[in-house]
Every structure is written in structure tokens, then in C-alpha cells.
CSV table of C-alpha atoms in Angstrom, one decimal:
chain,number,residue,atom,x,y,z
N,4,UNK,CA,138.3,168.3,190.1
N,5,UNK,CA,141.5,166.6,190.5
N,6,UNK,CA,141.2,166.3,194.5
N,7,UNK,CA,138.0,164.3,193.7
N,8,UNK,CA,139.8,162.3,191.1
N,9,UNK,CA,143.0,161.6,193.4
N,10,UNK,CA,140.2,160.5,196.1
N,11,UNK,CA,138.8,158.3,193.7
N,12,UNK,CA,141.5,156.8,192.7
N,13,UNK,CA,142.3,155.8,196.2
N,14,UNK,CA,139.3,153.9,196.3
N,15,UNK,CA,140.0,152.1,193.0
N,16,UNK,CA,143.3,151.0,194.8
N,17,UNK,CA,141.2,149.9,197.7
N,18,UNK,CA,138.9,148.1,195.4
N,19,UNK,CA,141.8,145.8,194.0
N,20,UNK,CA,143.2,145.3,197.4
N,21,UNK,CA,146.4,147.2,196.4
N,22,UNK,CA,147.2,148.7,200.1
N,23,UNK,CA,145.1,149.2,203.0
N,24,UNK,CA,143.7,152.9,203.4
N,25,UNK,CA,146.5,154.1,205.4
N,26,UNK,CA,149.2,153.1,203.1
N,27,UNK,CA,147.0,154.2,200.1
N,28,UNK,CA,147.1,157.7,201.6
N,29,UNK,CA,150.7,157.6,201.9
N,30,UNK,CA,150.9,158.3,198.2
N,31,UNK,CA,148.9,161.7,198.4
N,32,UNK,CA,150.5,164.7,198.7
N,33,UNK,CA,151.2,165.9,202.2
N,34,UNK,CA,149.4,169.1,201.6
N,35,UNK,CA,146.4,167.5,200.6
N,36,UNK,CA,146.5,164.0,202.7
N,37,UNK,CA,144.2,165.2,205.6
N,38,UNK,CA,141.6,166.4,203.5
N,39,UNK,CA,141.8,163.4,201.1
N,40,UNK,CA,141.9,161.4,203.7
N,41,UNK,CA,138.5,162.6,205.1
N,42,UNK,CA,137.0,162.5,202.1
N,43,UNK,CA,138.0,158.8,201.3
N,44,UNK,CA,137.1,157.8,204.9
N,45,UNK,CA,134.1,158.9,205.0
N,46,UNK,CA,132.7,157.9,201.7
N,47,UNK,CA,133.6,154.3,202.6
N,48,UNK,CA,131.6,154.7,206.1
N,49,UNK,CA,128.3,155.4,203.4
N,50,UNK,CA,129.8,153.5,200.2
N,51,UNK,CA,126.8,151.1,200.6
N,52,UNK,CA,124.1,153.5,200.9
N,53,UNK,CA,125.7,155.8,198.4
N,54,UNK,CA,125.9,153.0,196.0
N,55,UNK,CA,122.4,152.0,196.4
N,56,UNK,CA,120.9,155.8,196.0
N,57,UNK,CA,123.3,156.1,192.8
N,58,UNK,CA,121.8,152.9,191.4
N,59,UNK,CA,118.1,154.2,191.7
N,60,UNK,CA,119.1,156.7,189.1
N,61,UNK,CA,120.0,157.1,185.5
N,62,UNK,CA,123.7,158.9,186.5
N,63,UNK,CA,125.9,156.3,185.8
N,64,UNK,CA,124.1,155.8,182.2
N,65,UNK,CA,123.6,159.1,181.2
N,66,UNK,CA,126.8,161.4,182.4
N,67,UNK,CA,129.4,160.1,180.1
N,68,UNK,CA,131.9,162.6,181.5
N,69,UNK,CA,132.1,160.2,184.8
N,70,UNK,CA,134.5,157.4,183.7
N,71,UNK,CA,135.1,156.1,186.8
N,72,UNK,CA,132.3,155.0,189.1
N,73,UNK,CA,134.2,155.5,192.2
N,74,UNK,CA,134.7,159.3,190.8
N,75,UNK,CA,131.0,159.4,190.9
N,76,UNK,CA,130.9,157.7,194.6
N,77,UNK,CA,132.9,160.6,196.2
N,78,UNK,CA,131.2,163.5,194.1
N,79,UNK,CA,127.7,162.0,195.6
N,80,UNK,CA,129.2,161.9,199.0
N,81,UNK,CA,130.0,165.5,199.1
N,82,UNK,CA,126.8,166.6,197.4
N,83,UNK,CA,124.5,164.6,199.8
N,84,UNK,CA,126.8,165.0,203.0
N,85,UNK,CA,129.4,167.7,203.1
N,86,UNK,CA,128.3,170.7,204.2
N,87,UNK,CA,129.6,172.9,201.3
N,88,UNK,CA,128.4,170.6,198.8
N,89,UNK,CA,131.1,169.5,195.9
N,90,UNK,CA,134.3,172.1,196.5
N,91,UNK,CA,135.4,172.0,193.0
N,92,UNK,CA,134.9,174.8,190.0
N,93,UNK,CA,132.1,174.4,187.4
N,94,UNK,CA,132.8,172.1,184.8
N,95,UNK,CA,131.2,169.2,182.5
N,96,UNK,CA,131.8,166.3,185.5
N,97,UNK,CA,130.1,168.9,188.4
N,98,UNK,CA,127.5,169.2,185.9
N,99,UNK,CA,126.5,166.2,185.2
N,100,UNK,CA,126.2,165.5,189.0
N,101,UNK,CA,123.9,168.5,189.7
N,102,UNK,CA,121.6,167.4,186.7
N,103,UNK,CA,120.7,164.4,188.7
N,104,UNK,CA,120.8,166.6,191.9
N,105,UNK,CA,116.9,166.3,192.6
N,106,UNK,CA,116.5,162.9,192.2
N,107,UNK,CA,119.8,161.8,194.3
N,108,UNK,CA,118.3,163.9,197.3
N,109,UNK,CA,115.1,162.2,197.2
N,110,UNK,CA,116.4,158.8,196.7
N,111,UNK,CA,118.4,159.7,200.0
N,112,UNK,CA,115.3,160.6,201.9
N,113,UNK,CA,113.5,157.5,200.6
N,114,UNK,CA,116.5,155.3,201.9
N,115,UNK,CA,116.2,156.9,205.5
N,116,UNK,CA,112.7,155.8,205.4
N,117,UNK,CA,113.3,152.4,204.2
N,118,UNK,CA,115.5,151.6,207.3
N,119,UNK,CA,114.0,153.4,209.5
N,120,UNK,CA,116.5,156.0,210.6
N,121,UNK,CA,116.1,159.7,211.2
N,122,UNK,CA,119.7,160.8,210.7
N,123,UNK,CA,122.6,160.7,207.9
N,124,UNK,CA,124.4,158.5,210.5
N,125,UNK,CA,122.2,156.1,210.5
N,126,UNK,CA,123.3,154.8,207.0
N,127,UNK,CA,126.8,155.2,207.8
N,128,UNK,CA,128.6,151.3,208.1
N,129,UNK,CA,128.7,150.8,212.3
N,130,UNK,CA,132.6,150.6,213.3
N,131,UNK,CA,133.8,147.5,215.4
N,132,UNK,CA,132.5,148.0,218.9
N,133,UNK,CA,135.5,146.3,220.5
N,134,UNK,CA,137.6,149.4,219.8
N,135,UNK,CA,135.8,151.6,222.3
N,136,UNK,CA,136.9,149.2,224.8
N,137,UNK,CA,140.6,150.1,223.7
N,138,UNK,CA,142.1,152.9,225.3
N,139,UNK,CA,144.5,155.1,223.8
N,140,UNK,CA,147.9,154.6,224.5
N,141,UNK,CA,150.9,156.6,224.5
N,142,UNK,CA,154.4,155.7,224.9
N,143,UNK,CA,156.5,158.2,226.7
N,144,UNK,CA,159.9,158.6,224.4
N,145,UNK,CA,162.7,158.5,226.6
N,146,UNK,CA,165.1,159.5,224.1
N,147,UNK,CA,163.9,162.9,224.5
N,148,UNK,CA,162.3,163.4,228.1
N,149,UNK,CA,161.8,161.3,231.4
N,150,UNK,CA,158.5,159.7,232.4
N,151,UNK,CA,158.7,162.7,235.1
N,152,UNK,CA,158.9,165.2,232.8
N,153,UNK,CA,156.4,164.1,230.6
N,154,UNK,CA,153.6,163.5,233.4
N,155,UNK,CA,154.5,166.7,234.8
N,156,UNK,CA,153.9,168.4,231.5
N,157,UNK,CA,150.3,166.7,231.3
N,158,UNK,CA,149.7,167.8,234.6
N,159,UNK,CA,150.2,171.5,233.4
N,160,UNK,CA,147.7,171.0,230.5
N,161,UNK,CA,145.0,170.0,232.7
N,162,UNK,CA,145.6,166.1,232.9
N,163,UNK,CA,145.0,164.3,236.3
N,164,UNK,CA,146.6,160.7,237.4
N,165,UNK,CA,144.2,158.0,238.4
N,166,UNK,CA,144.7,154.4,239.5
N,167,UNK,CA,144.6,151.8,236.8
N,168,UNK,CA,141.6,150.3,237.6
N,169,UNK,CA,139.8,153.4,238.1
N,170,UNK,CA,137.1,154.6,235.1
N,171,UNK,CA,139.3,156.4,232.3
N,172,UNK,CA,136.5,159.2,231.9
N,173,UNK,CA,137.5,163.2,231.0
N,174,UNK,CA,140.7,164.7,230.9
N,175,UNK,CA,143.0,161.5,232.9
N,176,UNK,CA,145.5,159.3,232.4
N,177,UNK,CA,146.9,156.2,234.0
N,178,UNK,CA,150.2,154.0,234.1
N,179,UNK,CA,150.2,150.7,232.3
N,180,UNK,CA,151.1,147.8,234.4
N,181,UNK,CA,153.4,145.9,231.7
N,182,UNK,CA,155.0,148.5,229.5
N,183,UNK,CA,156.6,150.9,232.0
N,184,UNK,CA,156.9,153.9,229.6
N,185,UNK,CA,153.4,153.5,228.5
N,186,UNK,CA,150.4,155.8,229.6
N,187,UNK,CA,146.6,155.3,228.8
N,188,UNK,CA,144.1,157.8,228.1
N,189,UNK,CA,140.6,157.6,227.7
N,190,UNK,CA,139.5,156.2,224.2
N,191,UNK,CA,139.2,158.7,221.6
N,192,UNK,CA,141.5,161.4,223.3
N,193,UNK,CA,143.0,163.3,220.8
N,194,UNK,CA,146.6,164.4,221.4
N,195,UNK,CA,147.8,165.0,218.0
N,196,UNK,CA,147.9,169.0,218.6
N,197,UNK,CA,149.6,168.5,222.0
N,198,UNK,CA,153.3,169.7,221.9
N,199,UNK,CA,154.8,166.9,223.6
N,200,UNK,CA,153.3,165.2,220.6
N,201,UNK,CA,154.8,167.5,218.4
N,202,UNK,CA,157.8,167.6,219.6
N,203,UNK,CA,158.5,163.9,219.4
N,204,UNK,CA,158.2,163.2,223.3
N,205,UNK,CA,155.1,161.4,223.0
N,206,UNK,CA,154.3,158.7,220.7
N,207,UNK,CA,150.7,157.4,219.9
N,208,UNK,CA,151.4,153.7,219.9
N,209,UNK,CA,149.0,150.6,220.7
N,210,UNK,CA,150.2,148.7,223.9
N,211,UNK,CA,150.4,145.1,221.7
N,212,UNK,CA,152.8,147.0,219.5
N,213,UNK,CA,155.2,147.8,222.2
N,214,UNK,CA,155.4,144.1,223.1
N,215,UNK,CA,157.7,143.3,220.2
N,216,UNK,CA,160.8,145.6,221.2
N,217,UNK,CA,160.2,144.8,225.1
N,218,UNK,CA,160.7,141.4,224.5
N,219,UNK,CA,163.5,141.5,222.1
N,220,UNK,CA,165.2,144.1,225.2
N,221,UNK,CA,168.5,144.9,223.2
N,222,UNK,CA,171.0,146.3,225.8
N,223,UNK,CA,172.9,149.5,225.4
N,224,UNK,CA,175.4,149.4,222.4
N,225,UNK,CA,174.1,146.5,220.8
N,226,UNK,CA,173.9,146.0,217.1
N,227,UNK,CA,170.1,145.3,216.3
N,228,UNK,CA,168.4,145.0,212.7
N,229,UNK,CA,164.5,146.4,212.7
N,230,UNK,CA,163.7,144.2,209.6
N,231,UNK,CA,160.7,146.0,208.6
N,232,UNK,CA,160.8,149.4,210.0
N,233,UNK,CA,158.1,152.1,208.6
N,234,UNK,CA,157.0,153.8,210.1
N,235,UNK,CA,159.1,153.7,213.0
N,236,UNK,CA,157.2,153.3,216.1
N,237,UNK,CA,158.8,150.3,216.9
N,238,UNK,CA,162.4,150.8,215.9
N,239,UNK,CA,162.3,154.5,217.8
N,240,UNK,CA,161.2,152.2,220.9
N,241,UNK,CA,163.9,149.9,220.1
N,242,UNK,CA,166.2,153.2,220.3
N,243,UNK,CA,164.8,154.2,223.5
N,244,UNK,CA,165.1,150.9,225.3
N,245,UNK,CA,169.0,150.7,224.2
N,246,UNK,CA,169.6,154.4,225.6
N,247,UNK,CA,170.1,155.8,222.2
N,248,UNK,CA,173.3,153.7,221.8
N,249,UNK,CA,174.4,151.0,219.4
N,250,UNK,CA,173.5,150.4,216.3
N,251,UNK,CA,169.9,149.9,214.4
N,252,UNK,CA,169.8,148.8,211.1
N,253,UNK,CA,165.8,149.8,210.3
N,254,UNK,CA,165.2,148.3,207.1
N,255,UNK,CA,162.0,149.3,204.5
N,256,UNK,CA,161.6,148.5,200.9
N,257,UNK,CA,158.9,151.4,199.8
N,258,UNK,CA,160.3,154.4,198.9
N,259,UNK,CA,157.4,156.5,200.3
N,260,UNK,CA,157.0,154.6,203.5
N,261,UNK,CA,160.9,154.8,203.8
N,262,UNK,CA,160.8,158.4,203.9
N,263,UNK,CA,158.1,158.7,206.6
N,264,UNK,CA,160.6,156.2,208.9
N,265,UNK,CA,163.3,158.8,208.4
N,266,UNK,CA,161.0,161.5,209.3
N,267,UNK,CA,159.8,159.6,212.1
N,268,UNK,CA,163.3,158.7,213.8
N,269,UNK,CA,164.8,162.1,213.2
N,270,UNK,CA,161.5,163.4,215.2
N,271,UNK,CA,162.0,161.2,217.9
N,272,UNK,CA,165.6,162.1,218.5
N,273,UNK,CA,166.8,158.6,217.4
N,274,UNK,CA,170.5,159.1,216.8
N,275,UNK,CA,171.5,155.1,216.9
N,276,UNK,CA,169.3,154.1,214.0
N,277,UNK,CA,170.3,153.6,210.4
N,278,UNK,CA,167.2,153.8,207.9
N,279,UNK,CA,168.4,151.6,204.9
N,280,UNK,CA,166.1,151.5,201.9
N,281,UNK,CA,166.3,147.9,201.1
N,282,UNK,CA,164.0,144.6,200.9
N,283,UNK,CA,165.3,142.5,204.0
N,284,UNK,CA,165.0,139.5,201.9
N,285,UNK,CA,167.8,140.9,199.8
N,286,UNK,CA,170.2,141.5,202.7
N,287,UNK,CA,173.5,139.8,202.7
N,288,UNK,CA,173.4,137.8,206.1
N,289,UNK,CA,177.3,137.5,205.7
N,290,UNK,CA,178.1,141.1,204.8
N,291,UNK,CA,180.8,142.3,207.3
N,292,UNK,CA,178.7,145.2,208.5
N,293,UNK,CA,175.9,143.1,210.0
N,294,UNK,CA,178.5,140.6,211.8
N,295,UNK,CA,177.7,141.8,215.0
N,296,UNK,CA,173.8,141.8,214.8
N,297,UNK,CA,172.7,140.0,217.9
N,298,UNK,CA,168.9,140.7,218.0
N,299,UNK,CA,166.2,141.0,214.8
N,300,UNK,CA,163.0,142.1,215.0
N,301,UNK,CA,160.4,140.9,212.4
N,302,UNK,CA,157.0,142.3,212.2
N,303,UNK,CA,156.4,141.4,208.4
N,304,UNK,CA,153.3,142.3,206.7
N,305,UNK,CA,149.9,140.1,207.6
N,306,UNK,CA,146.3,140.0,207.5
N,307,UNK,CA,145.9,142.6,210.6
N,308,UNK,CA,143.0,140.8,211.6
N,309,UNK,CA,143.7,141.8,215.3
N,310,UNK,CA,143.1,145.4,214.5
N,311,UNK,CA,139.8,146.3,215.6
N,312,UNK,CA,140.6,149.9,215.7
N,313,UNK,CA,142.1,150.3,212.3
N,314,UNK,CA,140.1,151.9,209.3
N,315,UNK,CA,140.0,148.6,207.1
N,316,UNK,CA,136.6,147.2,208.5
N,317,UNK,CA,135.3,149.8,205.9
N,318,UNK,CA,136.9,147.6,202.8
N,319,UNK,CA,136.3,144.2,204.5
N,320,UNK,CA,133.0,143.7,205.0
N,321,UNK,CA,132.2,143.1,201.5
N,322,UNK,CA,135.3,140.7,201.4
N,323,UNK,CA,134.8,137.9,203.8
N,324,UNK,CA,135.0,134.6,201.5
N,325,UNK,CA,136.4,131.7,203.0
N,326,UNK,CA,138.5,130.5,200.0
N,327,UNK,CA,139.9,134.1,199.5
N,328,UNK,CA,140.5,134.3,203.0
N,329,UNK,CA,142.7,131.1,203.3
N,330,UNK,CA,144.4,131.4,200.0
N,331,UNK,CA,145.9,134.7,201.4
N,332,UNK,CA,146.7,133.7,204.4
N,333,UNK,CA,148.6,130.8,203.1
N,334,UNK,CA,150.6,133.2,200.9
N,335,UNK,CA,151.2,135.4,203.8
N,336,UNK,CA,152.5,132.5,206.3
N,337,UNK,CA,154.8,131.5,203.4
N,338,UNK,CA,156.0,135.0,203.4
N,339,UNK,CA,156.4,135.1,207.0
N,340,UNK,CA,158.3,132.0,207.3
N,341,UNK,CA,160.7,133.1,204.6
N,342,UNK,CA,161.4,136.2,206.8
N,343,UNK,CA,162.2,134.1,209.8
N,344,UNK,CA,164.5,131.6,207.9
N,345,UNK,CA,166.4,134.2,206.5
N,346,UNK,CA,167.1,136.1,210.1
N,347,UNK,CA,168.2,132.9,211.4
N,348,UNK,CA,170.8,133.0,208.5
N,349,UNK,CA,172.7,135.9,210.3
N,350,UNK,CA,175.8,134.2,211.9
N,351,UNK,CA,175.5,136.6,215.6
N,352,UNK,CA,171.9,136.5,215.6
N,353,UNK,CA,171.1,135.3,219.2
N,354,UNK,CA,167.9,136.6,219.8
N,355,UNK,CA,164.7,137.0,217.0
N,356,UNK,CA,161.6,138.3,217.7
N,357,UNK,CA,158.8,137.6,215.4
N,358,UNK,CA,155.1,139.6,215.8
N,359,UNK,CA,152.2,140.0,214.0
N,360,UNK,CA,148.9,142.0,214.5
N,361,UNK,CA,146.9,138.9,213.4
N,362,UNK,CA,144.7,136.5,215.4
N,363,UNK,CA,145.1,133.7,212.9
N,364,UNK,CA,146.7,130.5,214.0
N,365,UNK,CA,148.0,130.4,210.5
N,366,UNK,CA,149.9,133.4,210.5
N,367,UNK,CA,151.0,132.8,214.5
N,368,UNK,CA,151.7,129.3,215.9
N,369,UNK,CA,151.5,127.9,212.5
N,370,UNK,CA,154.5,130.0,211.4
N,371,UNK,CA,156.4,129.2,214.8
N,372,UNK,CA,156.1,125.6,213.9
N,373,UNK,CA,157.2,125.5,210.4
N,374,UNK,CA,160.0,127.9,211.0
N,375,UNK,CA,161.6,125.5,214.0
N,376,UNK,CA,161.4,122.7,211.4
N,377,UNK,CA,163.0,124.6,209.0
N,378,UNK,CA,166.7,123.7,208.2
N,379,UNK,CA,167.9,127.2,209.6
N,380,UNK,CA,166.1,126.5,212.7
N,381,UNK,CA,167.0,122.9,213.6
N,382,UNK,CA,169.7,122.4,216.3
N,383,UNK,CA,170.2,126.2,215.9
N,384,UNK,CA,167.2,127.7,217.3
N,385,UNK,CA,164.2,127.3,219.8
N,386,UNK,CA,161.8,129.2,221.7
N,387,UNK,CA,162.4,131.0,224.5
N,388,UNK,CA,160.8,130.2,227.6
N,389,UNK,CA,157.7,132.0,228.9
N,390,UNK,CA,160.2,134.2,231.5
N,391,UNK,CA,161.7,135.9,228.5
N,392,UNK,CA,158.1,137.0,227.1
N,393,UNK,CA,156.4,138.8,229.7
N,394,UNK,CA,155.9,136.3,232.1
N,395,UNK,CA,153.1,138.5,233.8
N,396,UNK,CA,150.9,138.4,230.9
N,397,UNK,CA,148.2,136.2,231.2
N,398,UNK,CA,146.9,135.0,227.7
N,399,UNK,CA,149.2,132.6,225.8
N,400,UNK,CA,149.7,130.8,222.6
N,401,UNK,CA,146.9,128.1,221.5
N,402,UNK,CA,147.9,124.8,222.9
N,403,UNK,CA,146.0,123.0,220.6
N,404,UNK,CA,148.1,124.6,217.9
N,405,UNK,CA,151.5,123.9,219.2
N,406,UNK,CA,151.1,122.0,222.6
N,407,UNK,CA,151.3,123.4,225.6
N,408,UNK,CA,154.7,123.6,226.3
N,409,UNK,CA,155.0,125.7,223.0
N,410,UNK,CA,152.3,127.5,223.3
N,411,UNK,CA,153.5,128.9,227.0
N,412,UNK,CA,156.3,130.8,225.0
N,413,UNK,CA,154.3,132.3,223.2
N,414,UNK,CA,152.0,135.6,223.9
N,415,UNK,CA,148.6,136.6,222.7
N,416,UNK,CA,146.4,139.5,222.7
N,417,UNK,CA,142.7,139.5,222.3
N,418,UNK,CA,141.1,142.4,221.0
N,419,UNK,CA,137.8,143.0,222.9
N,420,UNK,CA,139.6,141.3,225.9
N,421,UNK,CA,142.4,142.4,226.6
N,422,UNK,CA,142.0,146.2,226.1
N,423,UNK,CA,144.5,146.1,223.2
N,424,UNK,CA,144.3,145.4,219.4
N,425,UNK,CA,144.8,141.6,218.4
N,426,UNK,CA,148.6,140.8,218.5
N,427,UNK,CA,151.1,137.7,218.8
N,428,UNK,CA,154.7,137.5,219.9
N,429,UNK,CA,157.1,134.9,219.4
N,430,UNK,CA,160.9,134.7,220.4
N,431,UNK,CA,163.6,132.5,219.0
N,432,UNK,CA,166.8,132.0,220.9
N,433,UNK,CA,169.8,130.2,219.7
N,434,UNK,CA,170.9,127.4,221.4
N,435,UNK,CA,174.3,127.9,223.1
N,436,UNK,CA,173.9,131.1,223.3
N,437,UNK,CA,174.0,133.5,226.6
N,438,UNK,CA,170.1,133.8,226.6
N,439,UNK,CA,170.2,129.6,226.4
N,440,UNK,CA,172.0,129.7,229.9
N,441,UNK,CA,170.2,127.3,232.2
N,442,UNK,CA,167.3,126.8,230.0
N,443,UNK,CA,165.7,123.9,230.3
N,444,UNK,CA,165.9,122.3,226.4
N,445,UNK,CA,162.3,122.5,224.9
N,446,UNK,CA,161.4,119.6,222.3
N,447,UNK,CA,161.8,120.5,218.8
N,448,UNK,CA,158.3,120.9,217.5
N,449,UNK,CA,157.5,119.0,214.4
N,450,UNK,CA,155.8,120.5,211.2
N,451,UNK,CA,153.1,118.3,209.7
N,452,UNK,CA,150.8,119.7,207.1
N,453,UNK,CA,152.7,122.4,205.8
N,454,UNK,CA,151.7,124.5,203.2
N,455,UNK,CA,152.3,123.8,199.7
N,456,UNK,CA,155.0,126.6,199.2
N,457,UNK,CA,156.7,125.5,202.5
N,458,UNK,CA,156.6,122.0,201.1
N,459,UNK,CA,158.2,123.0,198.2
N,460,UNK,CA,160.9,125.2,200.4
N,461,UNK,CA,161.7,122.1,202.2
N,462,UNK,CA,162.1,119.7,199.7
N,463,UNK,CA,164.4,122.4,198.0
N,464,UNK,CA,166.4,122.1,201.4
N,465,UNK,CA,167.3,118.5,200.6
N,466,UNK,CA,168.8,119.2,197.0
N,467,UNK,CA,170.9,122.3,198.4
N,468,UNK,CA,172.4,123.4,201.6
N,469,UNK,CA,171.3,127.1,202.7
N,470,UNK,CA,172.6,130.1,200.3
N,471,UNK,CA,175.9,131.0,201.3
N,472,UNK,CA,176.3,134.7,201.1
N,473,UNK,CA,179.9,134.4,201.4
N,474,UNK,CA,180.8,132.7,198.7
N,475,UNK,CA,182.7,134.3,195.7
N,476,UNK,CA,181.6,134.6,192.4
N,477,UNK,CA,184.2,132.2,191.2
N,478,UNK,CA,182.8,129.3,193.3
N,479,UNK,CA,179.4,130.6,192.9
N,480,UNK,CA,180.3,129.5,189.0
N,481,UNK,CA,181.0,126.4,190.1
N,482,UNK,CA,177.7,125.2,191.4
N,483,UNK,CA,176.0,122.6,189.6
N,484,UNK,CA,172.9,123.0,187.5
N,485,UNK,CA,170.9,120.5,190.3
N,486,UNK,CA,171.4,123.2,192.8
N,487,UNK,CA,170.9,126.1,190.9
N,488,UNK,CA,167.4,125.1,189.8
N,489,UNK,CA,166.9,124.2,193.4
N,490,UNK,CA,167.8,127.8,194.2
N,491,UNK,CA,165.7,129.6,191.8
N,492,UNK,CA,163.0,127.0,192.7
N,493,UNK,CA,163.0,128.6,196.4
N,494,UNK,CA,163.5,132.0,195.0
N,495,UNK,CA,160.2,131.8,193.2
N,496,UNK,CA,158.4,130.8,195.6
N,497,UNK,CA,159.8,133.5,198.1
N,498,UNK,CA,159.0,135.8,195.0
N,499,UNK,CA,155.5,135.1,195.0
N,500,UNK,CA,154.8,136.4,198.4
N,501,UNK,CA,157.1,139.4,198.7
N,502,UNK,CA,154.5,141.5,196.9
N,503,UNK,CA,152.0,141.1,200.1
N,504,UNK,CA,153.7,143.7,201.7
N,505,UNK,CA,151.9,146.1,199.4
N,506,UNK,CA,149.0,143.9,198.9
N,507,UNK,CA,148.0,143.8,202.6
N,508,UNK,CA,149.9,147.1,203.3
N,509,UNK,CA,149.1,146.6,207.0
N,510,UNK,CA,151.8,148.3,209.1
N,511,UNK,CA,150.3,147.1,212.4
N,512,UNK,CA,151.3,150.4,214.2
N,513,UNK,CA,155.1,150.0,213.6
């Protein structure tokens, strides 16, 4: 019964918006994770129908041992839909479910008749149809093998290479036109048991997710920060692009996700990655070891609204109220702006890539606009030109949100239209750096109508200079009360949004 209680606890967390399906499942012991994931996902697929059936019976009112409605939910799922029924030893909870077995089965049949379906599958919640048009993308990990070596192994396994425009059906693959190390397979291709995948030579990663590291393009021997690294796909991509040289500080604030990050970079053969269990916003930009950081990748928590192939559509169908969505986006965007501003405080940072798997302008163009209007960016950073951001990629930013010039310097992916999940990429470069050579100066974009949190942060900027982490304790003790209050105000604003990493739980296939 402990297995079912664990699954019910996962559903409880999802009901309280305490993470995504994927992030909640990471808390389960690895030996039980696959089995628990299957039960949770299948239960959620049939949740609406199962609840209708349960509520048509006196199960919850009569059986006092069923303390959690979600425990009843997962048990009834297995009673009605699992081939082996409820896989638990006999006990008062299981006996309570079985006392209503005949009634539950009868209500299930009546529901199928009512909805005009003949199979159990007809009572499941449908997935996003756009996901079917997204190929299975696989990145060749050049830390461990070459493209030629990988394709030869695939062909030995029976795969045939086809042209990119050919239909992706059967045991075939094609090479991507934008990302040189990326291969495409038919949607739904299972490679998890393939030796190339198990050995870390192939990494399952959506095409759009590869854009972040590709745009950052750190050179060999560079010093790089990946601010929110777990589970490690983007980190390992950076490592490979750098030829496994230089140094990558891979930050992750959550311990369980940090453990996943460590496993990922080890499996991918990343010798230049230093995983660090810390919140990026708590990292001191003035600390000596970060003095040479030139490239920073920011892929912070977001709404995940662009990810159509993920599982969380199962928990969002009942949570589409505009007010709730608007409030959540405001908090997320305030947090995202704070991440960019903090990155801009690293003294040698010359190139900063910001990306999300969101399609909302509030998290994309608006965040870029507000970051450019911040004290850290004024006169110091500007948007990189289109020539530095996948110039051949046709879909750019939304002009009405940032102006034509600004929008052309952004990259967007539209789910259902670009054969990828939804994604957004922006690149900031330091004025006067080597990246700024021979680049025409762009007009600084003003940021009218800031969200309340950002407006408070800007007001704080008028009262106090950006925090100087290099100041000694003696000097800090001499700060005026006015500056202390202002700094505390800014810290409170950041704290209000920092917990959104766990709340949204979106990892965007990092």
C-alpha cells in the first residue's frame, strides 16, 4: 500500500501546484520511480472520468480508512484499468475499495455509454495534437563520439538516413539543418534502451532547447556560468561546444535536481563542468574565481507554456483562469528580470543568453525590455544583432512588443508550426566588448508600464547603487539606514519570486 500512498502524495503535490509532474517524480526512490510515474500519469489521464465514477458511489463517505481522496483515485484506477488490479496486500484500505467494486465497475460502463465510447481509452483526456508533429530530436554528444561514429552505429542497428524533407516514418533518421550535432527521428521513437543513449553518446534534447547553448557559443577555454543547470542537457551541450575545455560553473539550488545534474554531466563525459549546489542569485559576482566569467546562460523557471510534448497538460486543463495566470506570469517575469540583472553584475560577462520555453510576451519580450531598462544594463549591455542569433531561423520576436529592430534580434519557436516546442532566446552583449565590434548601436528600448515588482526595484535603484559584493564588512557596517532599507526592499522583491522555481517546476529540457 505504500506504493499507492506515494503516488497519491505526488497527485496531492500537483493539486497544490507544488511542482510539475517531472519534478515531483524526482522525489521518488529511483527503484520505484518508473512504476510510480506510470501510475501517476495514467491516473491523471483518466482523472476526470475516475472522479465522476467515484462521486457516483458512496465510497468516500462510507470508507473512513480512505483518508485521502487521491489515494482512492489511484486505487480505483488500478481496480478498473490495470491488468493485474490493485497490487497491494490485503488490508482495510484495499478491502474498503473492494466493497464497492461492483458499483464502481457498473458506473464505469454507464459512463462509456453516456459518452458514446466503446473502449476505456475513450474516457482518457486527449493529449496536445501538436506534439505528434514534433520529431524525436537527439543530440550527438561530441564529448564522447563524432557524428560519423554515431550515424554508423545507428545504421548498424537498422536505421536508414533520409533527406530532411522526406517523411519520417519507420526506422529512419535525418540531420537537422540548423544544429549541426542534431538528428531527427520519427515522433515517439524510443531510444532509451539503445546503447548509444545508455552510454551518453546520444542525448535526448528538443531542437529548440539546443538554441540556448548554440547562441551563447562559448569558445574553447572560456569560463562560463550555467545559472540553472539541472538536469544538465544544456550544460553538457555547452561542454561539447567548448571541446570539453575551459570551465563551466553549473549552478543548481535544489539538492535532488543537483544530484541529477551530477549524474548527467558524468554520463556525458563532461570534464570541464563544476556542479555547484547554490542559488545563482546568492552567488557573489565579485568573488575572485568568477572574475574571468565571460559567458552566462540563463534558462530560469518559466510557465512552460510552449512545451506541448510535456505531461503537464494533464494538470492544467482545470487551471485556466485568466486572473491566476496573469498573477503567476507577473511573479515569474519579475524573477526572470532579477536573474538577468544579477548576471549583468559579473564584471567580465560579455555575452548573456536568456531563454525560456514560454510563448508569453510577459516572460519573453517584456522581460528583455525591462532588463534593458535596468540600472545594470543602461550604457553597459544591449541586444546582440540577428547575425549572432541563428540568422537563418525565420521566426523572430514580436515587433509590437519590442519594436521591429528589437524583435529582429530575438528568436522564437512556435509549437505546431516550427516542428519544435515553443521557445524564446535573447542575447545581451556588453557595450565595447569584442562582440560589439563593428555592430551598429541599437537604440535603448524604454520600458513603460513596468509590473509593480519591477517598478519597486527601479525606485530602489534611485536610492541606492547596485550592490557591491566586493565591499568589506567594515564598509558595509557604515551604510546608511536609508540604503539598508532600500536594499532590504529589493531583497524582499526577489524573495517573493525566487520560490517559483519549485512552484512552476518547469525544467524546459535543459
